[in-house]
């Protein structure tokens, strides 16, 4: 074992590896912070540069971009209400209200701490529990994922506040829009109306930017710009007190991220929402979630970043890529003549350990690069809105275009902006829409795949202990919700 | 205005139009589906019916609506400013292919900054001139994303 570790250290400890990993984290953080530039896009753009590098250097560069990108998405989510990546969409719920109060730096700091701790825990899980988590992940088939997503959707009741019915209506809008595109089972058209661009469905990024950033900009033109109220926390970073307050949430979110990240096809967004939901349910400040609660940012970011190392578990242990980014990284392995899976651990153990050393170092890089950049970028929130919002509009237009290289997506963004503005005026909460839009396709796909597997029998949704576990959680949550509603009614 | 009633009405209208018009017209279903639950329109119908029911419930409950003053900082000219901004968004979208992203964004920036109340040329000119060019350089040159350059193509490609 010690001999293998020595070999791994020998493979890793070159200036090239150390610098390329740092460069990767920097590129990922920067690109992730640009709305429309997603992490898979950044990893794909970096891939050609790895062809001439050694396998370890090339893969570390890509892993750096991947990890930086996951964190970078939170920056614009907090500063301008436009999530850089779908996984950062949960961060807008509390991050942007904090930035509006002048506490952007505090929110960015907590997002960074949560990201680094979750990333570190995820890396540890990858190194120490890859075998166990891979076997757990294999136990998750379509019915289990369906019940998991159904449970995640119960967060809609939490984020709707006192507007439960409107929140449910908003979620239904999200589910309807998520249906657009080709049918997964039969390949028939659904709400395409002859528009070829709609065949692959509505892209997350233009919809998210349209729903969150644009309504804020439109509403700004109907307001008088007033000086921000004095806030003693304005311009200050997060202190030890904030970290202590959120540590439990971060650790819980990291654990959720690790478990969900290990399941192929789940990704960071559901992990972020589930972590947020659990934090809201258990926090003393649960009622403040959605209005700028630091715990909300910590929960979303820890859930999101907790998946970063864990998504590599099915890739390295089983050779199964869990999402688009890991599929690209799988490509990089194969380009360098390596085939992830059990044989890789047998034949190239020292190389795997060299990658693990780099992955652990990436958490430190993330902290250093994040800390350095926050000082500068948190000032963006101080720019007067009459200058900032036109700039954000331009950034959103370029970002929405960049996702698919089509002006159609800009149209989608503008239409969603108008829809979001209408929701803002009618006080229909936008968060349930967002959650349903992101989780909706997963819910429907797994629902139908399960029924295909069971030949139409609904008993498949009760066929395993994991399904029963999530049904139980759903029943308990609904019971608590009804009881709370009744007690409020009685108190009135 | 009873915004709860309007919200409910919109949800009910969209839900009903989905059930009777949009789903039958917009979702192609195969002639033979082995299990009803696997049909492409099964799940959309469930969601549409739930949306209609929620809309109806909100309308019924809207009788208890208590109006609140939600816009204490409303601009005296709010409606006109919002309409002008929406018009600007429409023109911006139309100009993107016609003039190219860089020129359209420059014009949109000037328009939106002026409409927002910014009058200093020392802010408007640098922001409008530099930001679209910087974004073009990043997306077009570094990220290799083919941003439509429109009328400015000869000038920008030389950068």
XYZ file of C-alpha atoms in Angstrom:
651
model
C 0.000 0.000 0.000
C 2.748 2.452 1.030
C 4.622 1.563 -2.116
C 1.580 2.386 -4.240
C 1.125 5.686 -2.408
C 4.790 6.529 -3.024
C 4.359 5.758 -6.706
C 1.180 7.867 -6.801
C 2.942 10.790 -5.159
C 5.775 10.420 -7.645
C 3.313 10.515 -10.561
C 1.416 13.491 -9.152
C 4.212 15.651 -7.738
C 5.209 17.593 -10.831
C 4.927 21.328 -11.330
C 2.865 20.687 -14.424
C 0.192 18.777 -12.479
C 0.084 21.261 -9.615
C -0.260 24.241 -11.967
C -2.679 22.612 -14.398
C -5.030 21.659 -11.573
C -4.981 25.256 -10.292
C -5.560 26.532 -13.823
C -8.469 24.125 -14.222
C -10.142 25.292 -11.005
C -9.631 28.924 -12.060
C -11.077 28.375 -15.560
C -14.016 26.410 -14.127
C -14.818 29.086 -11.526
C -14.635 31.842 -14.132
C -16.666 30.027 -16.795
C -19.221 28.721 -14.289
C -19.853 32.316 -13.245
C -20.897 33.329 -16.766
C -24.627 32.714 -17.269
C -25.076 30.315 -20.172
C -21.600 28.810 -19.929
C -22.273 25.490 -18.252
C -19.739 23.186 -16.604
C -20.030 20.508 -19.336
C -19.371 23.222 -21.909
C -16.234 24.353 -20.054
C -14.984 20.769 -19.682
C -15.699 20.038 -23.358
C -13.839 23.200 -24.426
C -10.840 22.210 -22.314
C -10.764 18.592 -23.535
C -8.768 19.236 -26.752
C -5.985 20.880 -24.711
C -5.459 17.631 -22.788
C -4.598 15.537 -25.867
C -0.901 16.340 -25.682
C -0.670 16.093 -21.886
C 0.073 13.012 -19.806
C -3.069 11.101 -18.639
C -2.808 12.394 -15.053
C -2.169 16.020 -16.090
C -4.982 16.018 -18.646
C -7.564 14.419 -16.368
C -6.584 16.669 -13.449
C -7.036 19.734 -15.654
C -10.548 18.550 -16.553
C -11.387 17.674 -12.950
C -10.230 21.138 -11.892
C -12.524 22.753 -14.472
C -15.387 20.520 -13.319
C -14.979 21.371 -9.645
C -14.452 25.093 -10.282
C -17.500 25.173 -12.560
C -19.803 23.711 -9.926
C -18.802 26.438 -7.459
C -18.648 29.222 -10.084
C -22.340 28.824 -10.903
C -23.219 30.212 -7.478
C -21.446 33.532 -8.039
C -23.919 35.002 -10.531
C -26.794 33.288 -8.736
C -25.954 35.370 -5.671
C -24.881 38.591 -7.361
C -27.329 39.049 -10.225
C -30.067 36.464 -9.645
C -28.991 34.525 -12.743
C -27.691 31.032 -11.925
C -24.586 30.220 -13.953
C -25.502 26.519 -13.982
C -28.791 24.644 -13.358
C -27.296 23.160 -10.200
C -26.833 26.672 -8.786
C -30.486 27.560 -9.312
C -31.346 26.722 -5.699
C -28.705 29.199 -4.500
C -30.642 32.158 -5.961
C -33.492 31.598 -3.492
C -31.520 33.032 -0.553
C -28.303 34.243 -2.158
C -29.825 37.064 -4.174
C -32.005 38.438 -1.337
C -28.812 38.590 0.759
C -27.005 40.457 -2.030
C -29.905 42.904 -2.294
C -29.496 43.651 1.401
C -25.837 44.466 0.795
C -24.590 41.139 2.177
C -23.240 39.753 -1.089
C -19.790 39.132 0.342
C -21.227 37.236 3.309
C -23.339 35.083 0.981
C -20.411 34.438 -1.357
C -18.184 33.524 1.584
C -20.680 31.018 2.968
C -21.246 29.610 -0.514
C -17.484 29.125 -0.790
C -17.105 27.538 2.660
C -20.048 25.227 1.997
C -18.690 24.352 -1.448
C -15.192 23.580 -0.169
C -16.334 21.525 2.823
C -18.848 19.597 0.694
C -16.278 19.089 -2.040
C -13.753 17.813 0.514
C -16.290 15.418 2.056
C -17.308 14.238 -1.391
C -13.663 13.569 -2.249
C -13.210 11.635 0.984
C -16.295 9.555 0.148
C -14.858 8.889 -3.291
C -11.569 7.691 -1.840
C -12.853 5.762 1.173
C -16.343 4.503 0.293
C -16.355 4.188 -3.503
C -17.164 0.467 -3.384
C -20.010 0.784 -0.877
C -21.561 3.848 -2.554
C -21.297 2.250 -5.991
C -23.256 -0.778 -4.749
C -25.844 1.533 -3.124
C -26.127 3.468 -6.390
C -26.759 0.239 -8.275
C -29.751 -0.417 -5.997
C -31.409 2.724 -7.393
C -33.507 1.797 -10.404
C -36.284 3.862 -11.999
C -38.919 3.214 -9.262
C -36.472 4.238 -6.523
C -35.464 7.398 -8.389
C -39.161 8.186 -9.007
C -39.979 8.021 -5.276
C -36.838 10.008 -4.451
C -37.824 12.783 -6.885
C -41.404 12.702 -5.605
C -40.069 13.209 -2.097
C -37.819 16.043 -3.342
C -40.900 17.729 -4.813
C -42.418 18.031 -1.331
C -40.069 20.976 -0.903
C -42.580 22.925 -3.035
C -44.839 23.106 0.009
C -41.958 24.546 2.039
C -40.864 27.214 -0.449
C -44.431 28.367 -1.160
C -44.703 29.940 2.305
C -48.249 31.123 3.023
C -49.145 30.882 -0.682
C -49.396 27.086 -0.856
C -52.069 26.927 -3.553
C -50.289 29.472 -5.722
C -47.048 27.596 -5.160
C -48.645 24.353 -6.318
C -50.053 26.157 -9.378
C -46.617 27.566 -10.097
C -45.156 24.056 -9.853
C -47.799 22.786 -12.287
C -46.681 25.480 -14.772
C -43.117 24.202 -14.362
C -44.165 20.584 -14.933
C -46.093 21.560 -18.090
C -43.153 23.473 -19.579
C -40.822 20.566 -18.756
C -43.004 18.329 -20.966
C -42.124 20.250 -24.167
C -40.024 18.176 -26.577
C -39.958 14.697 -28.057
C -41.619 11.956 -26.041
C -39.050 9.686 -24.431
C -40.902 6.396 -24.980
C -42.671 6.831 -28.322
C -40.630 9.671 -29.860
C -43.781 11.640 -30.700
C -44.089 15.451 -30.548
C -45.218 17.152 -27.384
C -46.045 20.886 -27.577
C -43.610 21.388 -30.448
C -46.119 22.966 -32.876
C -43.788 22.568 -35.849
C -40.896 24.388 -34.184
C -37.757 22.285 -34.697
C -35.920 24.160 -31.920
C -38.417 22.809 -29.395
C -37.754 19.158 -30.221
C -35.063 18.831 -27.569
C -37.231 20.677 -25.059
C -36.747 24.032 -23.401
C -33.211 24.511 -22.158
C -32.740 25.131 -18.444
C -30.512 28.177 -18.684
C -32.712 30.543 -20.773
C -35.741 29.524 -18.703
C -33.942 30.066 -15.388
C -32.421 33.397 -16.425
C -35.758 34.505 -17.835
C -37.635 33.521 -14.721
C -35.282 35.049 -12.149
C -33.046 37.767 -13.594
C -35.365 39.395 -16.167
C -38.437 40.006 -13.953
C -36.154 41.781 -11.486
C -34.850 44.012 -14.299
C -38.333 44.735 -15.686
C -39.624 45.515 -12.181
C -36.681 47.875 -11.643
C -37.990 50.118 -14.443
C -41.235 50.512 -12.510
C -39.504 51.577 -9.288
C -37.747 54.643 -8.001
C -34.121 53.777 -7.286
C -33.596 54.366 -3.589
C -30.406 54.235 -1.573
C -29.935 50.907 0.208
C -30.957 50.950 3.875
C -28.106 50.899 6.362
C -27.144 47.321 7.163
C -24.349 46.672 9.669
C -23.441 43.471 7.788
C -23.132 45.234 4.408
C -19.768 44.671 2.744
C -18.607 42.266 5.457
C -17.637 38.687 4.860
C -18.911 35.667 6.733
C -17.375 35.217 10.156
C -16.699 32.181 12.284
C -20.135 32.641 13.846
C -21.780 32.212 10.444
C -19.726 29.110 9.751
C -20.575 27.632 13.157
C -24.261 28.394 12.588
C -24.296 26.681 9.208
C -21.857 23.826 9.812
C -24.537 21.269 10.648
C -26.466 22.236 7.510
C -23.300 22.004 5.422
C -22.428 18.540 6.711
C -25.991 17.283 6.161
C -26.064 18.845 2.670
C -22.700 17.282 1.842
C -23.974 13.844 2.882
C -27.086 14.293 0.715
C -24.896 15.422 -2.176
C -22.568 12.447 -1.771
C -25.407 9.908 -1.798
C -27.313 11.498 -4.689
C -24.111 12.218 -6.616
C -23.198 8.542 -6.549
C -26.476 7.644 -8.303
C -25.992 7.988 -12.069
C -28.284 10.534 -13.717
C -29.338 12.509 -10.636
C -26.904 15.446 -10.677
C -26.384 18.508 -8.526
C -29.760 20.280 -8.819
C -31.912 17.666 -7.016
C -29.203 17.332 -4.356
C -29.232 21.090 -3.791
C -33.024 21.198 -3.504
C -33.209 18.200 -1.182
C -30.502 19.653 1.042
C -32.322 23.020 1.039
C -35.594 21.338 1.885
C -34.081 19.420 4.805
C -32.367 22.549 6.107
C -35.617 24.524 5.949
C -37.522 21.786 7.737
C -35.054 21.469 10.572
C -33.763 25.027 10.964
C -34.875 27.413 13.693
C -34.954 30.087 10.975
C -37.003 27.961 8.572
C -39.531 30.758 8.034
C -36.777 33.081 6.861
C -35.702 30.732 4.053
C -36.298 32.432 0.717
C -35.878 35.898 2.239
C -32.099 35.900 2.531
C -31.156 33.227 5.052
C -27.476 32.348 5.187
C -28.330 28.719 6.048
C -30.286 28.485 2.784
C -27.181 29.393 0.768
C -25.100 26.904 2.751
C -27.662 24.135 2.245
C -27.971 24.687 -1.515
C -24.238 24.939 -2.131
C -23.279 21.992 0.082
C -25.872 19.763 -1.597
C -24.709 20.884 -5.028
C -20.965 20.552 -4.381
C -21.392 17.345 -2.400
C -22.036 15.648 -5.720
C -18.728 16.824 -7.233
C -16.525 13.978 -6.038
C -19.342 11.461 -5.712
C -20.276 11.589 -9.421
C -16.815 10.156 -10.045
C -17.689 7.041 -7.988
C -19.807 5.282 -10.637
C -17.366 6.537 -13.272
C -14.202 5.193 -11.663
C -15.651 2.143 -9.908
C -18.089 0.941 -12.571
C -17.193 2.884 -15.715
C -20.682 4.470 -15.749
C -20.786 8.261 -16.323
C -23.468 9.812 -14.110
C -23.923 13.012 -16.105
C -22.701 14.868 -19.205
C -19.557 16.177 -17.540
C -18.419 12.783 -16.303
C -19.230 11.381 -19.746
C -16.738 13.879 -21.211
C -14.207 12.940 -18.524
C -14.793 9.268 -19.433
C -13.929 10.281 -22.998
C -10.694 11.841 -21.731
C -9.782 8.602 -19.931
C -10.364 6.622 -23.114
C -8.400 9.091 -25.261
C -5.465 8.424 -22.957
C -5.906 4.666 -23.302
C -7.547 4.088 -19.918
C -10.862 2.322 -19.367
C -12.570 3.275 -16.054
C -14.091 0.377 -14.147
C -12.933 -2.348 -11.760
C -9.991 -3.230 -14.022
C -8.588 0.287 -13.753
C -8.229 -0.202 -9.991
C -6.438 -3.482 -10.651
C -4.082 -2.361 -13.401
C -3.473 1.338 -12.678
C -3.912 1.747 -8.944
C -1.011 4.185 -8.578
C -2.523 6.394 -11.313
C -5.907 6.345 -9.526
C -4.208 7.347 -6.270
C -2.348 10.142 -8.071
C -5.732 11.421 -9.267
C -7.079 11.170 -5.704
C -4.194 13.303 -4.421
C -4.988 15.893 -7.081
C -8.696 15.769 -6.293
C -7.993 16.454 -2.605
C -5.735 19.354 -3.559
C -8.483 20.776 -5.768
C -10.592 21.534 -2.658
C -7.767 23.705 -1.346
C -7.401 25.421 -4.704
C -11.130 26.057 -4.772
C -10.887 27.752 -1.393
C -7.873 29.874 -2.348
C -9.201 30.945 -5.747
C -12.700 31.545 -4.380
C -11.425 33.628 -1.460
C -9.247 35.701 -3.761
C -12.040 36.343 -6.259
C -14.794 37.123 -3.725
C -13.012 40.268 -2.568
C -13.229 41.655 -6.108
C -16.495 40.273 -7.422
C -18.613 41.042 -4.354
C -18.246 44.717 -5.346
C -20.481 44.003 -8.354
C -23.451 44.061 -5.980
C -22.548 47.651 -5.019
C -22.920 48.971 -8.578
C -26.047 51.177 -8.799
C -28.932 49.225 -10.301
C -29.457 51.752 -13.110
C -26.020 50.716 -14.449
C -25.904 47.101 -13.265
C -29.235 45.927 -14.705
C -28.581 46.989 -18.336
C -25.199 45.218 -18.070
C -26.887 42.095 -16.665
C -29.401 42.178 -19.536
C -26.595 42.126 -22.110
C -24.789 39.349 -20.250
C -28.009 37.314 -20.135
C -28.551 37.721 -23.895
C -25.048 36.471 -24.734
C -25.350 33.691 -22.119
C -28.740 32.458 -23.351
C -27.417 32.346 -26.910
C -24.259 30.475 -25.927
C -26.133 27.440 -24.582
C -27.281 26.159 -27.995
C -25.980 28.855 -30.365
C -29.493 29.912 -31.249
C -31.380 33.203 -31.061
C -34.502 31.134 -30.329
C -33.251 30.648 -26.754
C -33.074 34.419 -26.326
C -36.734 34.559 -27.349
C -37.500 31.855 -24.771
C -35.642 33.885 -22.155
C -37.611 37.062 -22.967
C -40.964 35.206 -22.925
C -40.054 33.588 -19.598
C -39.044 37.033 -18.356
C -42.520 38.371 -19.110
C -44.086 35.295 -17.520
C -41.878 35.736 -14.457
C -42.812 39.423 -14.244
C -46.490 38.494 -14.319
C -45.844 35.983 -11.523
C -44.005 38.654 -9.547
C -46.917 41.092 -9.880
C -49.481 38.437 -8.940
C -47.274 37.252 -6.059
C -47.075 33.715 -7.430
C -43.854 32.236 -5.996
C -41.312 31.415 -8.720
C -39.291 28.886 -6.694
C -41.860 26.039 -7.051
C -41.844 26.590 -10.822
C -38.084 26.265 -10.866
C -38.056 23.090 -8.750
C -40.784 21.437 -10.822
C -39.168 22.449 -14.111
C -35.841 20.907 -13.102
C -37.185 17.780 -11.420
C -40.228 17.308 -13.696
C -38.506 15.488 -16.583
C -36.787 13.107 -14.152
C -40.096 12.437 -12.423
C -41.940 11.632 -15.642
C -39.118 9.650 -17.254
C -38.649 7.412 -14.220
C -42.407 7.064 -13.763
C -42.848 5.794 -17.310
C -39.682 3.694 -17.343
C -40.887 1.976 -14.157
C -44.265 1.220 -15.721
C -42.544 -0.107 -18.830
C -40.462 -2.415 -16.661
C -43.494 -3.630 -14.701
C -45.732 -3.921 -17.802
C -48.109 -1.311 -16.464
C -48.292 -2.555 -12.877
C -48.167 0.221 -10.284
C -46.948 -2.214 -7.656
C -43.412 -1.552 -8.912
C -43.430 1.714 -6.939
C -43.675 -0.345 -3.739
C -41.332 -3.105 -4.750
C -38.197 -2.306 -2.761
C -37.231 -1.099 0.722
C -35.811 2.109 -0.806
C -39.219 2.903 -2.366
C -40.945 2.216 0.951
C -38.446 4.447 2.753
C -39.258 7.412 0.501
C -43.032 6.757 0.652
C -42.751 6.812 4.429
C -40.886 10.122 4.316
C -43.553 11.579 2.009
C -46.378 10.462 4.334
C -44.591 11.883 7.383
C -43.959 15.189 5.601
C -47.581 15.541 4.427
C -48.799 14.681 7.940
C -46.542 17.357 9.493
C -47.670 19.894 6.877
C -51.380 19.228 7.468
C -50.933 19.329 11.239
C -49.090 22.638 11.031
C -51.770 24.078 8.735
C -54.523 23.004 11.128
C -52.759 24.434 14.177
C -52.312 27.798 12.395
C -56.019 27.782 11.477
C -57.017 26.976 15.052
C -54.735 29.705 16.384
C -56.424 32.237 14.052
C -57.276 44.474 -7.863
C -57.838 41.025 -6.348
C -54.597 39.438 -7.482
C -55.540 36.046 -6.068
C -58.659 35.973 -8.241
C -56.598 36.917 -11.321
C -53.968 34.256 -10.477
C -56.663 31.608 -10.096
C -58.365 32.693 -13.300
C -55.105 32.478 -15.270
C -54.348 29.009 -13.870
C -57.872 27.798 -14.551
C -57.831 29.229 -18.093
C -54.453 27.669 -18.910
C -55.435 24.357 -17.302
C -58.750 24.168 -19.184
C -57.191 25.191 -22.499
C -54.528 22.526 -21.972
C -57.147 19.847 -21.367
C -59.422 20.763 -24.268
C -57.173 22.446 -26.845
C -53.419 22.351 -26.303
C -52.928 18.698 -25.302
C -55.217 17.249 -28.031
C -53.606 19.541 -30.621
C -50.023 19.634 -29.365
C -49.325 16.054 -28.270
C -49.141 13.300 -30.855
C -50.196 9.945 -29.459
C -49.615 6.606 -31.190
C -52.718 4.763 -32.340
C -52.000 1.840 -30.065
C -50.611 2.319 -26.559
C -50.043 -0.830 -24.541
C -50.708 0.722 -21.135
C -52.708 3.933 -20.658
C -50.140 5.313 -18.202
C -47.429 5.098 -20.848
C -49.303 7.294 -23.313
C -47.447 10.558 -24.085
C -50.493 12.571 -22.990
C -51.243 10.704 -19.748
C -48.934 12.701 -17.480
C -49.708 16.077 -19.172
C -53.444 15.475 -18.635
C -52.860 14.792 -14.935
C -50.833 17.990 -14.548
C -53.374 20.057 -16.548
C -56.317 18.761 -14.496
C -54.437 19.475 -11.256
C -53.608 22.997 -12.533
C -57.294 23.636 -13.328
C -58.332 22.378 -9.888
C -55.760 24.605 -8.184
C -56.953 27.586 -10.250
C -60.551 26.880 -9.220
C -59.584 26.550 -5.558
C -57.692 29.865 -5.650
C -60.735 31.593 -7.209
C -63.014 30.208 -4.492
C -60.627 31.289 -1.741
C -59.988 34.718 -3.278
C -63.075 36.106 -1.506
C -60.931 36.417 1.633
C -58.284 38.431 -0.213
C -56.831 41.341 1.753
C -55.188 43.888 -0.579
C -51.810 45.188 0.541
C -49.676 48.017 -0.743
C -46.843 46.140 -2.358
C -45.140 48.941 -4.248
C -44.263 51.794 -1.913
C -41.366 52.821 -4.194
C -43.363 52.780 -7.444
C -42.103 55.233 -10.036
C -44.682 57.915 -10.898
C -44.177 57.000 -14.560
C -43.926 53.241 -13.932
C -46.327 51.962 -16.607
C -44.751 54.031 -19.393
C -41.205 53.084 -18.356
C -42.036 49.372 -18.211
C -43.797 49.522 -21.601
C -40.804 51.342 -23.119
C -38.425 48.751 -21.664
C -40.511 45.878 -23.035
C -40.515 47.619 -26.431
C -36.743 47.900 -26.149
C -36.511 44.166 -25.402
C -38.586 43.401 -28.516
C -36.422 45.658 -30.698
C -33.273 44.149 -29.169
C -34.437 40.607 -29.983
C -35.284 41.673 -33.535
C -31.997 43.471 -34.065
C -29.759 40.602 -32.915
C -29.817 38.775 -36.255
C -30.203 41.923 -38.319
C -27.403 44.076 -36.875
C -25.417 41.401 -35.084
C -25.005 40.859 -31.358
C -22.364 43.513 -30.773
C -24.081 46.465 -32.463
C -27.555 45.461 -31.204
C -26.198 45.164 -27.661
C -24.484 48.551 -27.888
C -27.759 50.197 -28.911
C -29.751 48.257 -26.298
C -27.272 49.284 -23.603
C -27.540 52.968 -24.530
C -31.351 52.708 -24.558
C -31.675 50.798 -21.300
C -29.144 52.999 -19.461
C -30.929 56.170 -20.564
C -34.322 54.708 -19.666
C -32.977 53.699 -16.245
C -32.084 57.315 -15.593
C -28.343 57.275 -16.230
C -27.349 60.514 -17.957
C -23.549 60.609 -17.634
C -21.874 60.147 -21.000
C -18.720 59.072 -19.155
C -20.615 55.973 -18.005
C -22.930 55.311 -20.956
C -20.325 55.481 -23.749
C -17.640 53.230 -22.202
C -20.173 50.671 -20.951
C -22.067 50.517 -24.267
C -18.910 50.449 -26.364
C -16.753 48.074 -24.336
C -19.048 45.459 -22.773
C -20.407 43.937 -26.026
C -16.880 43.854 -27.500
C -15.460 42.132 -24.391
C -18.312 39.600 -24.448
C -17.740 39.045 -28.172
C -14.025 38.426 -27.573
C -14.764 35.942 -24.795
C -17.546 34.009 -26.510
C -16.317 34.189 -30.116
C -12.550 34.055 -29.754
C -12.035 32.059 -26.551
C -15.124 29.848 -26.236
C -15.479 29.400 -30.037
C -19.177 30.222 -29.959
C -20.290 31.604 -33.349
C -21.904 34.851 -32.214
C -23.709 36.471 -35.203
C -21.660 39.564 -36.043
C -24.060 41.182 -38.547
C -22.997 44.510 -39.998
C -19.944 44.754 -37.738
C -18.408 41.510 -39.043
C -15.615 43.096 -41.142
C -14.529 45.247 -38.208
C -14.821 42.622 -35.462
C -13.205 39.726 -37.289
C -10.040 41.795 -37.537
C -9.780 42.135 -33.752
